[in-house]
Coordinates of C-alpha atoms in Angstrom, one line a residue:
M1 CA 113.4 30.0 91.5
Q2 CA 115.9 27.8 92.5
K3 CA 119.4 27.8 90.7
D4 CA 119.1 23.6 90.6
S5 CA 117.6 22.5 87.2
T6 CA 114.4 20.5 88.8
S7 CA 113.5 24.1 90.1
L8 CA 112.0 24.9 86.3
F9 CA 110.5 21.9 86.3
D10 CA 108.8 22.3 89.4
L11 CA 107.2 25.5 88.6
M12 CA 105.9 23.9 85.1
R13 CA 104.5 20.8 87.0
V14 CA 102.7 23.2 88.8
S15 CA 101.7 25.5 86.0
D16 CA 101.1 22.4 83.6
H17 CA 103.1 24.1 81.2
Q18 CA 104.0 22.2 77.9
N19 CA 107.2 22.9 76.6
I20 CA 109.9 26.0 77.4
F21 CA 112.3 26.7 74.7
I22 CA 115.5 28.3 75.2
C23 CA 117.9 30.4 72.6
N24 CA 121.6 31.7 73.4
D25 CA 123.3 33.2 70.3
K26 CA 126.4 34.9 71.7
E27 CA 127.0 35.9 68.3
V28 CA 124.3 38.8 68.0
G29 CA 123.9 39.0 71.9
L30 CA 120.3 37.2 72.0
K31 CA 119.0 34.8 74.7
A32 CA 115.7 34.0 74.3
I33 CA 112.6 31.5 76.1
V34 CA 109.4 30.9 74.4
A35 CA 107.4 29.4 77.1
I36 CA 104.1 27.5 75.6
H37 CA 101.0 26.3 78.1
D38 CA 98.9 24.6 76.0
T39 CA 98.1 23.9 73.3
T40 CA 94.9 22.4 73.7
L41 CA 92.5 24.7 71.0
G42 CA 95.1 25.6 69.3
P43 CA 98.9 26.3 68.5
A44 CA 100.2 28.9 71.3
I45 CA 100.5 32.8 69.9
G46 CA 102.3 35.4 73.2
G47 CA 103.5 38.6 72.7
V48 CA 107.4 39.0 72.4
R49 CA 108.7 41.1 75.7
M50 CA 112.2 42.4 75.2
L51 CA 112.8 43.3 78.8
P52 CA 116.1 44.2 81.4
Y53 CA 115.0 41.3 83.2
A54 CA 117.4 40.8 86.8
T55 CA 117.3 37.7 86.4
E56 CA 117.9 34.7 84.2
A57 CA 115.2 33.1 86.5
E58 CA 113.1 36.5 86.9
A59 CA 112.2 36.6 82.3
I60 CA 111.4 32.3 83.2
E61 CA 109.6 33.3 85.7
D62 CA 107.4 36.0 83.9
A63 CA 107.4 33.9 80.6
L64 CA 105.4 30.7 82.4
R65 CA 102.7 33.3 83.8
L66 CA 102.5 35.4 80.8
S67 CA 102.2 32.3 79.0
K68 CA 98.8 30.8 81.3
A69 CA 97.6 34.0 80.8
I70 CA 96.9 33.7 77.4
T71 CA 95.5 30.1 77.9
Y72 CA 92.8 31.2 79.5
K73 CA 92.5 35.0 77.5
A74 CA 91.9 32.6 74.2
S75 CA 89.6 30.1 75.9
L76 CA 87.0 33.3 77.4
A77 CA 87.2 34.4 73.9
G78 CA 86.7 31.3 72.3
L79 CA 89.4 31.2 69.9
N80 CA 91.2 28.2 68.2
L81 CA 94.8 29.3 69.9
G82 CA 97.1 28.0 72.9
G83 CA 98.6 30.0 75.3
G84 CA 102.4 30.8 75.0
S85 CA 105.1 33.9 75.6
A86 CA 108.2 35.0 74.4
I87 CA 110.9 36.9 76.2
I88 CA 114.5 38.7 75.2
I89 CA 116.3 39.5 77.8
G90 CA 117.8 42.6 77.1
N91 CA 117.4 46.8 77.2
N92 CA 114.6 47.1 73.8
R93 CA 115.9 50.9 74.0
T94 CA 119.9 50.4 73.8
E95 CA 120.2 46.8 72.4
K96 CA 117.8 46.3 69.8
S97 CA 118.4 45.4 66.5
E98 CA 117.3 44.3 63.3
V99 CA 120.0 41.1 63.3
L100 CA 118.9 40.7 67.0
M101 CA 115.3 40.3 65.8
R102 CA 115.8 38.4 63.0
R103 CA 117.6 35.2 64.6
F104 CA 115.1 35.4 67.2
G105 CA 112.4 35.4 64.0
R106 CA 114.8 32.1 63.1
F107 CA 114.6 30.7 66.8
I108 CA 110.7 30.9 65.9
N109 CA 110.7 29.1 63.0
G110 CA 112.4 25.9 64.2
L111 CA 109.6 25.3 66.9
N112 CA 107.8 24.9 63.6
G113 CA 104.5 26.2 64.6
N114 CA 103.6 25.6 67.8
F115 CA 103.9 29.3 68.3
I116 CA 103.4 32.5 66.7
A117 CA 104.8 35.3 67.7
S118 CA 103.3 39.1 68.1
I119 CA 104.1 42.4 69.6
D120 CA 104.1 43.0 73.6
V121 CA 106.2 45.5 75.8
G122 CA 109.2 46.3 74.7
T123 CA 108.5 45.6 70.7
T124 CA 106.5 47.2 67.5
Q125 CA 104.8 46.3 64.8
K126 CA 108.8 47.0 62.5
D127 CA 110.2 44.7 64.9
L128 CA 107.8 42.2 63.5
E129 CA 108.8 42.5 60.2
Y130 CA 112.5 41.7 61.5
I131 CA 110.7 38.3 63.0
H132 CA 108.6 37.9 59.7
A133 CA 111.5 37.5 57.5
E134 CA 112.6 34.6 58.3
T135 CA 109.7 33.4 59.5
N136 CA 105.5 33.2 58.9
Y137 CA 105.1 32.2 62.5
V138 CA 104.0 35.7 62.8
A139 CA 100.6 37.5 64.1
G140 CA 100.2 41.6 64.5
L141 CA 101.2 43.2 61.0
P142 CA 101.1 46.2 59.7
T143 CA 98.3 46.2 56.8
S144 CA 100.9 47.2 54.5
L145 CA 102.0 43.5 54.8
N146 CA 98.6 41.9 55.3
G147 CA 98.2 42.2 58.5
S148 CA 95.3 43.3 61.1
G149 CA 98.2 46.6 62.1
D150 CA 97.7 48.5 65.0
T151 CA 96.8 45.8 67.7
T152 CA 96.3 48.1 70.5
V153 CA 93.6 49.9 68.7
F154 CA 91.8 46.2 69.3
A155 CA 92.7 45.6 73.4
A156 CA 91.6 49.2 74.0
K157 CA 88.4 48.1 72.4
G158 CA 88.3 44.8 74.9
V159 CA 88.4 46.9 77.7
Y160 CA 86.6 49.0 76.8
Y161 CA 83.2 46.8 76.5
G162 CA 84.2 45.3 79.8
I163 CA 84.0 48.4 81.1
K164 CA 80.7 48.6 79.6
A165 CA 79.6 45.6 81.4
A166 CA 80.6 45.7 84.8
I167 CA 79.0 49.2 84.5
K168 CA 75.7 47.4 83.6
E169 CA 76.7 45.2 87.0
L170 CA 76.2 47.5 89.2
Y171 CA 74.0 50.5 87.2
G172 CA 71.2 48.4 85.5
D173 CA 72.7 50.1 82.2
D174 CA 75.8 50.4 80.8
N175 CA 76.2 54.3 79.5
L176 CA 79.0 55.6 80.5
A177 CA 78.1 59.2 80.4
G178 CA 79.2 61.4 83.8
R179 CA 80.8 58.2 85.4
K180 CA 84.6 58.6 86.7
I181 CA 86.9 56.0 85.4
A182 CA 90.6 56.3 86.0
V183 CA 93.1 54.7 83.6
Q184 CA 96.3 54.4 84.7
G185 CA 99.3 54.6 82.0
V186 CA 98.4 56.3 78.6
G187 CA 100.4 54.9 76.7
S188 CA 99.0 53.6 73.2
V189 CA 96.2 51.0 74.6
G190 CA 94.9 53.7 77.3
E191 CA 95.3 56.5 74.9
H192 CA 92.8 54.7 72.4
L193 CA 90.9 53.6 75.6
V194 CA 90.8 57.7 77.0
S195 CA 89.7 58.3 73.4
L196 CA 86.6 55.3 73.5
L197 CA 85.7 57.1 76.8
R198 CA 85.8 60.2 76.2
A199 CA 83.1 59.6 73.0
E200 CA 80.9 58.8 76.2
N201 CA 81.3 61.4 78.1
A202 CA 82.2 59.5 81.2
R203 CA 84.2 61.9 83.0
V204 CA 88.2 60.3 82.7
Y205 CA 91.5 60.8 84.6
V206 CA 94.6 60.3 83.4
S207 CA 97.8 58.9 85.0
D208 CA 101.2 57.8 83.9
M209 CA 104.9 57.3 84.6
T210 CA 106.1 60.2 82.1
E211 CA 104.3 63.4 83.3
E212 CA 104.4 64.8 79.9
R213 CA 102.5 61.6 78.7
K214 CA 99.7 62.3 80.8
M215 CA 99.9 66.1 80.4
K216 CA 99.6 66.3 76.3
I217 CA 96.4 62.9 76.6
A218 CA 94.9 65.0 79.2
A219 CA 94.9 68.1 77.1
K220 CA 93.7 66.5 73.5
Y221 CA 91.2 64.3 75.3
K222 CA 89.9 67.7 78.1
A223 CA 90.6 64.6 80.3
E224 CA 92.0 64.9 84.7
P225 CA 95.4 64.7 85.3
I226 CA 96.2 62.7 88.7
T227 CA 99.1 61.4 90.4
Y228 CA 100.1 57.5 88.8
S229 CA 101.2 56.2 92.2
T230 CA 97.6 57.2 93.7
S231 CA 95.8 56.5 90.5
F232 CA 94.4 53.8 92.3
E233 CA 92.8 55.5 95.0
L234 CA 90.3 58.2 93.4
D235 CA 87.0 58.2 94.4
A236 CA 85.6 56.4 90.8
D237 CA 83.3 54.4 89.0
V238 CA 86.1 52.5 88.2
Y239 CA 89.8 51.8 88.0
A240 CA 91.4 50.9 84.7
P241 CA 95.0 50.0 85.7
C242 CA 97.0 49.8 81.8
A243 CA 100.8 50.2 82.4
L244 CA 102.3 47.2 84.3
G245 CA 100.5 44.4 86.9
G246 CA 100.8 44.0 90.4
T247 CA 99.0 47.2 91.0
V248 CA 96.3 45.5 92.8
N249 CA 97.7 43.6 95.5
P250 CA 97.0 44.3 99.4
D251 CA 98.6 47.3 99.8
T252 CA 96.9 48.9 97.7
V253 CA 93.2 47.7 97.5
P254 CA 91.9 48.8 101.3
R255 CA 93.3 52.2 100.1
M256 CA 91.3 51.9 96.7
R257 CA 88.1 54.0 96.6
C258 CA 86.6 52.6 93.2
K259 CA 83.7 50.4 92.9
I260 CA 84.9 48.2 89.5
I261 CA 88.4 47.7 88.5
A262 CA 88.8 46.8 84.2
G263 CA 91.8 47.6 82.9
S264 CA 94.6 46.3 80.3
A265 CA 97.5 45.5 82.3
N266 CA 98.8 41.9 82.1
N267 CA 98.6 40.1 85.7
Q268 CA 97.1 42.7 87.8
L269 CA 96.4 40.8 90.8
L270 CA 99.7 40.2 92.8
E271 CA 98.9 37.7 95.7
E272 CA 96.0 36.3 94.0
E273 CA 94.6 34.5 96.7
K274 CA 95.0 36.7 99.5
T275 CA 93.7 40.1 97.4
V276 CA 90.7 38.3 95.5
Q277 CA 89.5 38.3 99.3
L278 CA 90.5 41.9 100.2
L279 CA 88.1 42.6 97.0
K280 CA 84.9 41.0 97.9
E281 CA 85.3 41.8 101.9
N282 CA 85.5 45.7 100.0
N283 CA 83.1 44.8 97.2
I284 CA 84.7 45.9 94.8
L285 CA 84.1 44.2 91.4
Y286 CA 86.7 42.7 89.7
T287 CA 86.6 42.0 86.2
P288 CA 90.0 39.9 85.0
D289 CA 92.4 40.9 83.0
F290 CA 92.7 37.8 80.6
L291 CA 89.3 38.3 80.3
I292 CA 88.8 41.7 79.1
N293 CA 92.5 42.9 77.3
A294 CA 91.5 39.7 74.8
G295 CA 91.4 42.2 71.9
A296 CA 95.0 42.4 70.7
L297 CA 94.3 38.5 70.8
I298 CA 91.3 38.2 68.5
S299 CA 92.2 41.0 66.8
C300 CA 96.2 38.2 65.4
F301 CA 93.6 35.4 65.5
S302 CA 91.3 37.1 62.9
E303 CA 94.7 37.7 60.4
L304 CA 95.5 34.4 60.5
E305 CA 92.2 33.2 59.9
G306 CA 91.9 36.5 56.7
Y307 CA 89.1 37.5 58.7
G308 CA 87.9 40.6 58.2
A309 CA 87.7 43.9 60.1
D310 CA 83.7 42.6 60.3
R311 CA 84.5 39.9 61.6
T312 CA 86.7 41.1 63.9
D313 CA 84.2 43.8 65.6
H314 CA 82.1 40.7 65.8
L315 CA 84.7 38.8 68.3
I316 CA 85.9 41.5 70.3
R317 CA 82.0 42.4 71.3
Y318 CA 81.4 39.3 72.5
I319 CA 83.8 40.2 75.5
Y320 CA 80.9 42.2 76.6
T321 CA 78.5 39.0 76.7
A322 CA 81.7 36.9 77.8
T323 CA 81.4 39.3 81.2
R324 CA 78.4 39.4 82.2
H325 CA 78.4 36.0 81.7
V326 CA 81.5 35.6 84.4
I327 CA 80.0 38.8 86.7
Q328 CA 76.9 36.0 86.4
K329 CA 78.3 32.9 87.6
S330 CA 80.5 34.0 90.3
K331 CA 77.2 35.7 91.2
E332 CA 75.4 32.2 91.8
E333 CA 78.3 29.9 92.3
N334 CA 79.1 32.8 95.6
I335 CA 82.5 32.9 94.0
S336 CA 85.0 35.6 92.8
T337 CA 85.0 36.9 88.7
H338 CA 88.6 35.3 89.2
Q339 CA 87.4 31.9 90.0
A340 CA 84.6 32.0 87.7
A341 CA 86.8 33.2 84.9
K342 CA 89.6 30.7 85.5
E343 CA 86.4 27.6 85.4
L344 CA 84.8 29.5 82.9
A345 CA 88.1 29.0 80.7
E346 CA 89.9 25.4 81.7
K347 CA 86.1 23.9 80.9
R348 CA 86.4 25.1 77.1
I349 CA 89.4 23.7 77.2
Q350 CA 88.9 20.7 78.8
D351 CA 85.5 20.3 76.7
M352 CA 87.9 20.1 73.3
R353 CA 90.1 17.9 74.8
K354 CA 87.3 15.4 74.1
L355 CA 87.0 16.0 70.3
K356 CA 90.2 15.4 70.2

């Protein structure tokens, strides 16, 4: 992004963003950004991500990218929510405090319900409690506060159903027993996914940037530990990126030996157009991240609507059907699954605009 003021508007125009809000409070050290992509379906919701970005431009670009993905995610999941994202610039281990998060809560409250905050990288349910002390525009609260609880459980379930839908496409049934699945990144979501996969007797290979974490999860679930940086090269049925985005790119795809890519990481594709073409050339079935990692968003929606566990589970199970639908559209129209998912998401938004 250029340093001139017009470049921000250019970025927003390209991605059809509605708003960007900035908070700069020197007294508490808060530098925050909220991006709202589209509110056709409902108020924007998005995670609060706290990371020490190298530049403010990098933080803004991340907010724009994440919020657009949430718009698609909500649309494909059939939710009445729009896409948003919040960024707090700072080190979440050393610079986070109660006063910082509560000041951020006041910032969110000032947006008058146009944005609802939830958890993302660098924030926790305790942080949400601090935010909630200043605003009701929060979702993903602990069950003790009548929230939906740990959203990572629901996120993993969505990816699990996406994997089963892709396996069904390639093998004719969705039985995971004996299938080789490489899970890259075994944090909270990754661990829950490993648990679900091992419960079906899948052969699971795990990797993580933290060696100790990798070995702990491998031992706990009787999975096989592999090297993090080359986990995408494993000859497997499924490569499941559940850590950082961007691992599916022009450099990695030619080295991949998996048949399916299905994981929870956001923004998995780098150099999107080129990467999608390489996936096709290498005959790899890609299940778009914004399609199958909607479980956490669904649980937040259920919390906002007051739904119970049964309704939440039903909505998450729909990810299986939605994935099958995207794959079918991709085949019928000879387009990538990535393009098929985007078109389906955009069509629902366009249709709902007619109601308004």
